[in-house]
Amino acid sequence: MPPLVIFDLDGTLAESKQPITSEMGMLVAKLLDVTQVAVVSGGALSQFLKQVVAKLPPDARLEHLYLLPTSGAALYEWRGDAWSKIYEERLSETEKETIETAIRAAAKETGCIDFSKSAWGERIEYRGGQVTLSALGQQAPLDEKKAWDPDHSKRHALHAVLKERLPNFSVGIGGATSIDITKRGVDKAYGIRKLCERLGIPESEVLYIGDELASGGNDEAVYKTNVRAENVGGPSDTERLIKSMVK
Ligand SMILES: [Mg+2]
């Protein structure tokens, strides 16, 4: 059993922005009994609490759980009665504005998003350590999101333009419709390294499980570390994998 198992959230533990199933909650709790577990994703802490923590059984050993929201720009651990922030690489107001300007320009340049049309909630969200562009808005229905960019071409186009316009930041593809922007050098690999250091665990002993490890995918940065990475096809695949680990 690896001393630390790290999961991506959307597409791996749960469907995009959906809570984990009660079966998944039970399995993660089983894993927490025998090893340490971390979750890393582009969402904010509140999203992690809603999607994962609230769905764990009441006796789950939260002291073994580590949360890396905003793509690893922050780390939280459980201190008995609350989630305590260990670090956060926050973006300043000025940085946030620079990013927002670049996003609007990239949307126009690529023709991928028309900001004059209404969306399902905010398209640009400031999450402290990260600014996230969601092409259809934060609350877009799952079907709409899946249909928006099935071949990744829109995200790749936006990603390329934003990377060029924002050389002092890290730009990554998030979920089905989103692009995540953090401070330069801050990504999932950064968060994983920080957590391994904190726990004194060599990266090579860690197992990472994600659904987008392929080139250009949301989990690709993980390959900058020495962790062992396992690709899954979705949450049911992840359930099978955890079952094989805890039996
Ligand atoms: Mg994913």
Short mmCIF file of C-alpha atoms and ligand atoms in Angstrom, two decimals:
data_model
loop_
_atom_site.label_atom_id
_atom_site.label_comp_id
_atom_site.label_asym_id
_atom_site.label_seq_id
_atom_site.Cartn_x
_atom_site.Cartn_y
_atom_site.Cartn_z
CA MET A 1 0.00 0.00 0.00
CA PRO A 2 1.49 3.40 -0.98
CA PRO A 3 1.96 5.73 2.04
CA LEU A 4 0.04 8.41 0.13
CA VAL A 5 -2.61 8.08 -2.57
CA ILE A 6 -3.51 11.27 -4.43
CA PHE A 7 -6.70 11.62 -6.45
CA ASP A 8 -7.85 14.07 -9.06
CA LEU A 9 -11.48 15.05 -8.34
CA ASP A 10 -13.64 15.72 -11.42
CA GLY A 11 -13.80 12.70 -13.71
CA THR A 12 -11.87 10.60 -11.20
CA LEU A 13 -13.60 10.58 -7.79
CA ALA A 14 -16.81 12.19 -9.05
CA GLU A 15 -18.54 13.36 -12.21
CA SER A 16 -17.75 17.00 -12.99
CA LYS A 17 -18.77 19.18 -10.00
CA GLN A 18 -21.05 16.40 -8.67
CA PRO A 19 -20.76 14.94 -5.17
CA ILE A 20 -19.02 11.57 -4.85
CA THR A 21 -21.40 8.61 -4.58
CA SER A 22 -21.99 7.03 -1.15
CA GLU A 23 -20.15 3.95 -2.43
CA MET A 24 -17.14 6.13 -3.31
CA GLY A 25 -17.40 7.81 0.10
CA MET A 26 -17.23 4.42 1.80
CA LEU A 27 -14.25 3.34 -0.28
CA VAL A 28 -12.30 6.55 0.37
CA ALA A 29 -13.01 6.14 4.10
CA LYS A 30 -11.63 2.58 3.91
CA LEU A 31 -8.51 3.92 2.27
CA LEU A 32 -8.20 6.59 4.99
CA ASP A 33 -8.13 3.75 7.57
CA VAL A 34 -4.97 2.29 6.07
CA THR A 35 -3.07 5.13 4.40
CA GLN A 36 -2.97 8.87 3.74
CA VAL A 37 -5.10 10.34 0.98
CA ALA A 38 -5.00 13.66 -0.87
CA VAL A 39 -7.30 15.27 -3.43
CA VAL A 40 -6.01 17.83 -5.94
CA SER A 41 -8.26 19.74 -8.33
CA GLY A 42 -8.87 23.15 -9.86
CA GLY A 43 -11.90 23.83 -7.63
CA ALA A 44 -11.94 26.05 -4.56
CA LEU A 45 -11.91 24.57 -1.03
CA SER A 46 -15.70 25.02 -0.72
CA GLN A 47 -16.11 22.77 -3.74
CA PHE A 48 -13.95 20.03 -2.13
CA LEU A 49 -16.00 20.22 1.06
CA LYS A 50 -19.27 19.92 -0.87
CA GLN A 51 -18.17 17.24 -3.34
CA VAL A 52 -16.02 15.05 -1.11
CA VAL A 53 -15.79 15.79 2.62
CA ALA A 54 -19.55 16.17 3.21
CA LYS A 55 -20.13 12.80 1.55
CA LEU A 56 -17.69 10.79 3.65
CA PRO A 57 -19.09 8.60 6.44
CA PRO A 58 -19.10 10.39 9.84
CA ASP A 59 -16.31 8.20 11.23
CA ALA A 60 -13.92 8.83 8.29
CA ARG A 61 -10.38 9.59 9.48
CA LEU A 62 -10.08 13.15 8.21
CA GLU A 63 -6.69 13.53 9.92
CA HIS A 64 -5.35 11.34 7.09
CA LEU A 65 -6.92 13.50 4.37
CA TYR A 66 -5.18 16.42 2.61
CA LEU A 67 -6.93 18.89 0.32
CA LEU A 68 -5.11 20.68 -2.50
CA PRO A 69 -7.66 23.05 -4.08
CA THR A 70 -7.00 25.51 -6.93
CA SER A 71 -4.67 23.04 -8.71
CA GLY A 72 -2.25 22.81 -5.79
CA ALA A 73 -2.04 26.57 -5.15
CA ALA A 74 -3.21 25.81 -1.58
CA LEU A 75 -2.98 22.97 0.93
CA TYR A 76 -5.34 22.24 3.82
CA GLU A 77 -5.16 19.64 6.57
CA TRP A 78 -7.62 18.62 9.27
CA ARG A 79 -6.83 19.86 12.75
CA GLY A 80 -9.45 17.99 14.77
CA ASP A 81 -12.26 20.50 14.33
CA ALA A 82 -11.46 22.52 11.22
CA TRP A 83 -9.53 22.60 7.95
CA SER A 84 -6.32 24.50 8.47
CA LYS A 85 -4.53 26.26 5.61
CA ILE A 86 -0.87 25.23 5.37
CA TYR A 87 -0.05 27.54 2.46
CA GLU A 88 -1.72 29.47 -0.32
CA GLU A 89 -0.03 31.01 -3.36
CA ARG A 90 -2.56 33.82 -3.70
CA LEU A 91 -2.94 35.99 -6.79
CA SER A 92 -3.09 39.72 -6.07
CA GLU A 93 -5.90 42.02 -7.28
CA THR A 94 -3.59 43.37 -9.99
CA GLU A 95 -2.66 39.89 -11.15
CA LYS A 96 -6.33 38.97 -11.20
CA GLU A 97 -7.09 41.95 -13.45
CA THR A 98 -4.20 41.16 -15.80
CA ILE A 99 -5.54 37.62 -16.15
CA GLU A 100 -9.11 38.75 -16.73
CA THR A 101 -8.03 41.15 -19.50
CA ALA A 102 -6.08 38.34 -21.19
CA ILE A 103 -9.05 35.97 -20.93
CA ARG A 104 -11.40 38.42 -22.66
CA ALA A 105 -8.83 39.04 -25.39
CA ALA A 106 -8.25 35.29 -25.89
CA ALA A 107 -12.00 34.66 -26.09
CA LYS A 108 -12.27 37.22 -28.89
CA GLU A 109 -9.12 36.15 -30.70
CA THR A 110 -10.11 32.46 -30.81
CA GLY A 111 -13.80 33.12 -31.32
CA CYS A 112 -14.49 30.36 -28.77
CA ILE A 113 -16.53 32.43 -26.29
CA ASP A 114 -18.89 35.32 -26.81
CA PHE A 115 -19.01 37.26 -23.54
CA SER A 116 -22.02 39.27 -24.73
CA LYS A 117 -24.14 36.10 -24.61
CA SER A 118 -25.58 34.92 -21.29
CA ALA A 119 -24.02 31.99 -19.42
CA TRP A 120 -24.89 29.63 -16.56
CA GLY A 121 -23.35 31.79 -13.84
CA GLU A 122 -20.03 33.61 -13.87
CA ARG A 123 -17.56 32.76 -16.62
CA ILE A 124 -14.52 34.14 -14.79
CA GLU A 125 -14.07 33.14 -11.15
CA TYR A 126 -11.36 34.33 -8.77
CA ARG A 127 -10.51 31.53 -6.34
CA GLY A 128 -7.65 33.10 -4.37
CA GLY A 129 -4.76 31.08 -5.74
CA GLN A 130 -6.36 30.69 -9.15
CA VAL A 131 -8.51 32.40 -11.73
CA THR A 132 -10.75 29.99 -13.62
CA LEU A 133 -12.37 30.59 -16.98
CA SER A 134 -15.50 28.47 -17.47
CA ALA A 135 -16.66 28.90 -21.07
CA LEU A 136 -20.33 28.23 -20.33
CA GLY A 137 -20.41 29.60 -16.77
CA GLN A 138 -19.78 27.97 -13.39
CA GLN A 139 -23.21 26.32 -13.14
CA ALA A 140 -23.55 24.96 -16.66
CA PRO A 141 -25.32 21.59 -16.91
CA LEU A 142 -23.07 18.57 -17.34
CA ASP A 143 -24.54 17.63 -20.78
CA GLU A 144 -23.90 21.12 -22.15
CA LYS A 145 -20.35 21.04 -20.83
CA LYS A 146 -19.60 17.64 -22.35
CA ALA A 147 -21.00 18.77 -25.72
CA TRP A 148 -19.06 22.04 -25.86
CA ASP A 149 -15.57 20.81 -26.73
CA PRO A 150 -15.53 17.02 -27.19
CA ASP A 151 -12.28 17.03 -29.21
CA HIS A 152 -10.48 19.52 -26.88
CA SER A 153 -9.87 21.90 -29.80
CA LYS A 154 -11.48 24.98 -28.19
CA ARG A 155 -9.61 24.49 -24.93
CA HIS A 156 -6.34 23.97 -26.78
CA ALA A 157 -6.90 27.17 -28.78
CA LEU A 158 -7.71 29.21 -25.65
CA HIS A 159 -4.82 27.61 -23.79
CA ALA A 160 -2.32 28.49 -26.53
CA VAL A 161 -3.39 32.15 -26.71
CA LEU A 162 -3.50 32.57 -22.93
CA LYS A 163 -0.08 31.00 -22.50
CA GLU A 164 1.34 33.53 -24.91
CA ARG A 165 -0.46 36.48 -23.33
CA LEU A 166 0.36 35.46 -19.75
CA PRO A 167 4.04 34.43 -19.72
CA ASN A 168 4.31 35.14 -15.98
CA PHE A 169 1.59 32.67 -14.99
CA SER A 170 0.84 28.96 -15.28
CA VAL A 171 -2.03 28.24 -17.65
CA GLY A 172 -3.61 24.79 -17.64
CA ILE A 173 -6.65 23.05 -19.06
CA GLY A 174 -9.14 22.43 -16.26
CA GLY A 175 -12.38 20.51 -16.80
CA ALA A 176 -14.54 20.04 -19.88
CA THR A 177 -15.01 23.79 -20.45
CA SER A 178 -12.42 25.44 -18.24
CA ILE A 179 -8.95 26.92 -18.16
CA ASP A 180 -7.12 27.40 -14.83
CA ILE A 181 -4.58 30.16 -14.30
CA THR A 182 -2.23 30.27 -11.30
CA LYS A 183 1.08 31.88 -10.37
CA ARG A 184 3.93 30.72 -12.58
CA GLY A 185 5.18 27.31 -11.47
CA VAL A 186 2.05 26.54 -9.46
CA ASP A 187 0.25 23.44 -10.70
CA LYS A 188 -0.61 19.93 -9.53
CA ALA A 189 3.08 18.98 -9.54
CA TYR A 190 3.85 21.93 -7.24
CA GLY A 191 1.13 20.88 -4.78
CA ILE A 192 2.22 17.25 -4.82
CA ARG A 193 5.84 18.20 -4.12
CA LYS A 194 4.83 20.47 -1.24
CA LEU A 195 2.68 17.75 0.31
CA CYS A 196 5.37 15.06 -0.06
CA GLU A 197 7.87 17.38 1.61
CA ARG A 198 5.49 18.10 4.45
CA LEU A 199 4.78 14.40 5.05
CA GLY A 200 8.38 13.30 4.47
CA ILE A 201 7.30 10.82 1.81
CA PRO A 202 9.50 10.23 -1.29
CA GLU A 203 7.55 11.02 -4.46
CA SER A 204 8.45 7.64 -5.92
CA GLU A 205 6.36 5.89 -3.24
CA VAL A 206 3.23 7.92 -4.00
CA LEU A 207 0.38 6.77 -6.23
CA TYR A 208 -1.54 9.37 -8.28
CA ILE A 209 -4.90 8.51 -9.83
CA GLY A 210 -6.42 10.74 -12.50
CA ASP A 211 -8.56 10.62 -15.64
CA GLU A 212 -6.57 13.03 -17.82
CA LEU A 213 -2.92 12.08 -17.72
CA ALA A 214 -2.55 12.28 -21.49
CA SER A 215 -0.69 15.16 -23.16
CA GLY A 216 -2.53 18.46 -22.68
CA GLY A 217 -4.73 16.84 -20.04
CA ASN A 218 -5.59 18.25 -16.64
CA ASP A 219 -3.35 15.71 -14.83
CA GLU A 220 -0.35 15.94 -17.15
CA ALA A 221 1.69 18.18 -14.79
CA VAL A 222 1.92 15.22 -12.43
CA TYR A 223 4.57 13.72 -14.72
CA LYS A 224 6.95 16.50 -13.61
CA THR A 225 7.15 14.66 -10.28
CA ASN A 226 8.34 11.11 -9.62
CA VAL A 227 4.99 9.77 -8.43
CA ARG A 228 3.54 6.65 -10.01
CA ALA A 229 0.51 7.68 -12.05
CA GLU A 230 -2.48 5.53 -12.91
CA ASN A 231 -5.05 6.60 -15.52
CA VAL A 232 -8.73 5.82 -14.96
CA GLY A 233 -11.68 6.05 -17.33
CA GLY A 234 -14.01 7.59 -14.73
CA PRO A 235 -15.33 7.25 -11.17
CA SER A 236 -16.49 3.63 -11.57
CA ASP A 237 -13.01 2.69 -12.72
CA THR A 238 -11.60 4.48 -9.66
CA GLU A 239 -13.97 2.52 -7.40
CA ARG A 240 -12.67 -0.74 -8.84
CA LEU A 241 -9.10 0.39 -8.28
CA ILE A 242 -9.69 1.37 -4.63
CA LYS A 243 -11.50 -1.93 -4.01
CA SER A 244 -8.49 -3.84 -5.27
CA MET A 245 -6.29 -1.82 -2.90
CA VAL A 246 -8.31 -2.18 0.30
CA LYS A 247 -9.45 -5.80 0.04
MG MG B 1 -10.21 15.09 -14.00
#
